[in-house]
CSV table of N, CA and C in Angstrom, one decimal:
chain,number,residue,atom,x,y,z
A,1,MET,N,-5.1,54.9,-45.9
A,1,MET,CA,-3.9,54.2,-45.6
A,1,MET,C,-3.8,52.9,-46.4
A,2,LEU,N,-2.7,52.7,-47.1
A,2,LEU,CA,-2.5,51.5,-47.9
A,2,LEU,C,-1.7,50.5,-47.1
A,3,HIS,N,-2.1,49.2,-47.3
A,3,HIS,CA,-1.4,48.1,-46.6
A,3,HIS,C,-0.7,47.3,-47.7
A,4,SER,N,0.5,46.9,-47.5
A,4,SER,CA,1.1,46.1,-48.5
A,4,SER,C,0.9,44.6,-48.1
A,5,MET,N,0.7,43.8,-49.1
A,5,MET,CA,0.5,42.4,-48.9
A,5,MET,C,1.8,41.6,-49.2
A,6,SER,N,2.1,40.6,-48.4
A,6,SER,CA,3.2,39.8,-48.6
A,6,SER,C,3.0,39.0,-49.8
A,7,THR,N,4.1,38.8,-50.6
A,7,THR,CA,4.0,38.0,-51.8
A,7,THR,C,4.7,36.6,-51.6
A,8,THR,N,5.1,36.4,-50.4
A,8,THR,CA,5.7,35.1,-50.0
A,8,THR,C,4.7,34.1,-49.6
A,9,VAL,N,4.9,32.9,-49.9
A,9,VAL,CA,3.9,31.8,-49.5
A,9,VAL,C,4.4,31.2,-48.2
A,10,GLU,N,3.6,31.2,-47.2
A,10,GLU,CA,4.0,30.5,-45.9
A,10,GLU,C,3.4,29.1,-46.0
A,11,ILE,N,4.2,28.2,-45.8
A,11,ILE,CA,3.8,26.8,-45.8
A,11,ILE,C,4.1,26.2,-44.5
A,12,ALA,N,3.1,26.0,-43.7
A,12,ALA,CA,3.3,25.3,-42.4
A,12,ALA,C,2.4,24.1,-42.4
A,13,SER,N,3.0,23.0,-42.3
A,13,SER,CA,2.1,21.8,-42.4
A,13,SER,C,2.7,20.7,-41.4
A,14,ASP,N,1.7,20.2,-40.7
A,14,ASP,CA,2.1,19.0,-39.8
A,14,ASP,C,1.5,17.7,-40.5
A,15,ARG,N,1.0,17.9,-41.7
A,15,ARG,CA,0.5,16.7,-42.4
A,15,ARG,C,1.6,16.0,-43.1
A,16,SER,N,1.4,14.7,-43.3
A,16,SER,CA,2.3,13.9,-44.1
A,16,SER,C,2.1,14.2,-45.6
A,17,ALA,N,3.1,13.8,-46.4
A,17,ALA,CA,3.1,13.9,-47.8
A,17,ALA,C,1.9,13.1,-48.3
A,18,ASP,N,1.6,12.0,-47.8
A,18,ASP,CA,0.4,11.2,-48.2
A,18,ASP,C,-0.9,11.9,-48.0
A,19,GLU,N,-1.0,12.6,-46.8
A,19,GLU,CA,-2.2,13.3,-46.5
A,19,GLU,C,-2.4,14.4,-47.5
A,20,VAL,N,-1.4,15.2,-47.8
A,20,VAL,CA,-1.4,16.3,-48.8
A,20,VAL,C,-1.7,15.7,-50.2
A,21,ASN,N,-1.1,14.6,-50.5
A,21,ASN,CA,-1.3,14.0,-51.8
A,21,ASN,C,-2.8,13.6,-52.0
A,22,GLU,N,-3.4,13.1,-51.0
A,22,GLU,CA,-4.8,12.8,-51.0
A,22,GLU,C,-5.7,14.0,-51.3
A,23,GLU,N,-5.3,15.1,-50.6
A,23,GLU,CA,-6.1,16.4,-50.9
A,23,GLU,C,-5.9,16.9,-52.3
A,24,ILE,N,-4.7,16.7,-52.8
A,24,ILE,CA,-4.5,17.1,-54.2
A,24,ILE,C,-5.3,16.2,-55.2
A,25,ARG,N,-5.4,14.9,-54.9
A,25,ARG,CA,-6.2,14.0,-55.7
A,25,ARG,C,-7.7,14.4,-55.6
A,26,ALA,N,-8.1,14.7,-54.4
A,26,ALA,CA,-9.5,15.1,-54.2
A,26,ALA,C,-9.9,16.4,-54.9
A,27,LEU,N,-8.9,17.4,-54.9
A,27,LEU,CA,-9.1,18.6,-55.7
A,27,LEU,C,-9.3,18.3,-57.2
A,28,TRP,N,-8.5,17.5,-57.7
A,28,TRP,CA,-8.6,17.1,-59.2
A,28,TRP,C,-10.0,16.4,-59.4
A,29,ARG,N,-10.4,15.5,-58.5
A,29,ARG,CA,-11.7,14.8,-58.7
A,29,ARG,C,-12.8,15.8,-58.7
A,30,ARG,N,-12.8,16.8,-57.7
A,30,ARG,CA,-13.9,17.8,-57.6
A,30,ARG,C,-13.9,18.7,-58.9
A,31,ALA,N,-12.7,18.9,-59.4
A,31,ALA,CA,-12.6,19.8,-60.6
A,31,ALA,C,-12.9,19.2,-61.9
A,32,GLY,N,-13.0,17.9,-61.9
A,32,GLY,CA,-13.3,17.1,-63.1
A,32,GLY,C,-12.2,17.2,-64.1
A,33,GLY,N,-11.0,17.5,-63.7
A,33,GLY,CA,-9.9,17.5,-64.6
A,33,GLY,C,-9.5,18.8,-65.2
A,34,THR,N,-10.2,19.9,-64.9
A,34,THR,CA,-9.9,21.2,-65.3
A,34,THR,C,-10.0,22.1,-64.1
A,35,LEU,N,-8.9,22.8,-63.8
A,35,LEU,CA,-8.9,23.6,-62.6
A,35,LEU,C,-9.2,25.1,-62.9
A,36,SER,N,-10.0,25.7,-62.1
A,36,SER,CA,-10.3,27.1,-62.2
A,36,SER,C,-9.1,27.9,-61.7
A,37,VAL,N,-9.1,29.2,-61.9
A,37,VAL,CA,-8.0,30.0,-61.4
A,37,VAL,C,-7.8,29.8,-59.9
A,38,GLU,N,-8.9,29.8,-59.1
A,38,GLU,CA,-8.8,29.6,-57.7
A,38,GLU,C,-8.3,28.2,-57.3
A,39,GLN,N,-8.7,27.2,-58.1
A,39,GLN,CA,-8.3,25.9,-57.8
A,39,GLN,C,-6.8,25.7,-58.2
A,40,ARG,N,-6.3,26.4,-59.2
A,40,ARG,CA,-4.9,26.3,-59.6
A,40,ARG,C,-4.1,26.9,-58.4
A,41,GLU,N,-4.5,28.0,-57.8
A,41,GLU,CA,-3.8,28.6,-56.7
A,41,GLU,C,-3.8,27.6,-55.5
A,42,GLU,N,-4.9,26.9,-55.3
A,42,GLU,CA,-5.0,25.9,-54.2
A,42,GLU,C,-4.0,24.8,-54.6
A,43,TYR,N,-4.0,24.3,-55.8
A,43,TYR,CA,-3.2,23.2,-56.3
A,43,TYR,C,-1.7,23.6,-56.0
A,44,GLN,N,-1.3,24.8,-56.4
A,44,GLN,CA,0.1,25.2,-56.2
A,44,GLN,C,0.5,25.2,-54.8
A,45,ARG,N,-0.4,25.7,-53.9
A,45,ARG,CA,-0.2,25.7,-52.5
A,45,ARG,C,0.0,24.3,-52.0
A,46,LEU,N,-0.9,23.4,-52.4
A,46,LEU,CA,-0.8,22.0,-52.0
A,46,LEU,C,0.5,21.3,-52.4
A,47,VAL,N,0.9,21.6,-53.7
A,47,VAL,CA,2.1,21.0,-54.2
A,47,VAL,C,3.3,21.5,-53.4
A,48,MET,N,3.4,22.7,-53.1
A,48,MET,CA,4.5,23.3,-52.2
A,48,MET,C,4.5,22.6,-50.9
A,49,GLU,N,3.3,22.4,-50.3
A,49,GLU,CA,3.2,21.8,-49.0
A,49,GLU,C,3.6,20.3,-49.1
A,50,TRP,N,3.2,19.6,-50.2
A,50,TRP,CA,3.6,18.3,-50.4
A,50,TRP,C,5.1,18.1,-50.5
A,51,ALA,N,5.7,19.0,-51.3
A,51,ALA,CA,7.2,19.0,-51.5
A,51,ALA,C,7.9,19.2,-50.1
A,52,LYS,N,7.4,20.0,-49.3
A,52,LYS,CA,8.0,20.2,-48.0
A,52,LYS,C,7.8,19.0,-47.1
A,53,ALA,N,6.7,18.3,-47.2
A,53,ALA,CA,6.4,17.1,-46.4
A,53,ALA,C,7.0,15.8,-46.9
A,54,ALA,N,7.3,15.8,-48.2
A,54,ALA,CA,7.8,14.5,-48.8
A,54,ALA,C,9.2,14.2,-48.3
A,55,PRO,N,9.5,12.9,-48.0
A,55,PRO,CA,10.8,12.6,-47.6
A,55,PRO,C,11.8,12.9,-48.7
A,56,GLN,N,13.0,13.4,-48.3
A,56,GLN,CA,14.0,13.7,-49.2
A,56,GLN,C,15.0,12.6,-49.3
A,57,THR,N,15.3,12.2,-50.5
A,57,THR,CA,16.3,11.1,-50.7
A,57,THR,C,17.6,11.7,-51.1
A,58,VAL,N,18.7,11.1,-50.6
A,58,VAL,CA,20.0,11.5,-51.0
A,58,VAL,C,20.6,10.5,-51.9
A,59,LYS,N,21.1,11.0,-53.0
A,59,LYS,CA,21.7,10.1,-54.0
A,59,LYS,C,23.2,10.1,-53.8
A,60,ALA,N,23.8,8.9,-53.8
A,60,ALA,CA,25.3,8.8,-53.7
A,60,ALA,C,25.9,9.3,-55.0
A,61,ALA,N,27.1,10.0,-54.8
A,61,ALA,CA,27.8,10.5,-56.0
A,61,ALA,C,28.5,9.5,-56.8
């Protein structure tokens, strides 16, 4: 029996943008400036989480 995998990314975070940003910075420090394939996937997930947590600003027209 084959099972299909979802290709959508679920991002559920109760963390603030600052907390996620710190994790992104720590990932880069651990990686020494060059991310492996797995680390890039983690980075992408974190950036999406950060974007969801970051305050949205509304610009006047």
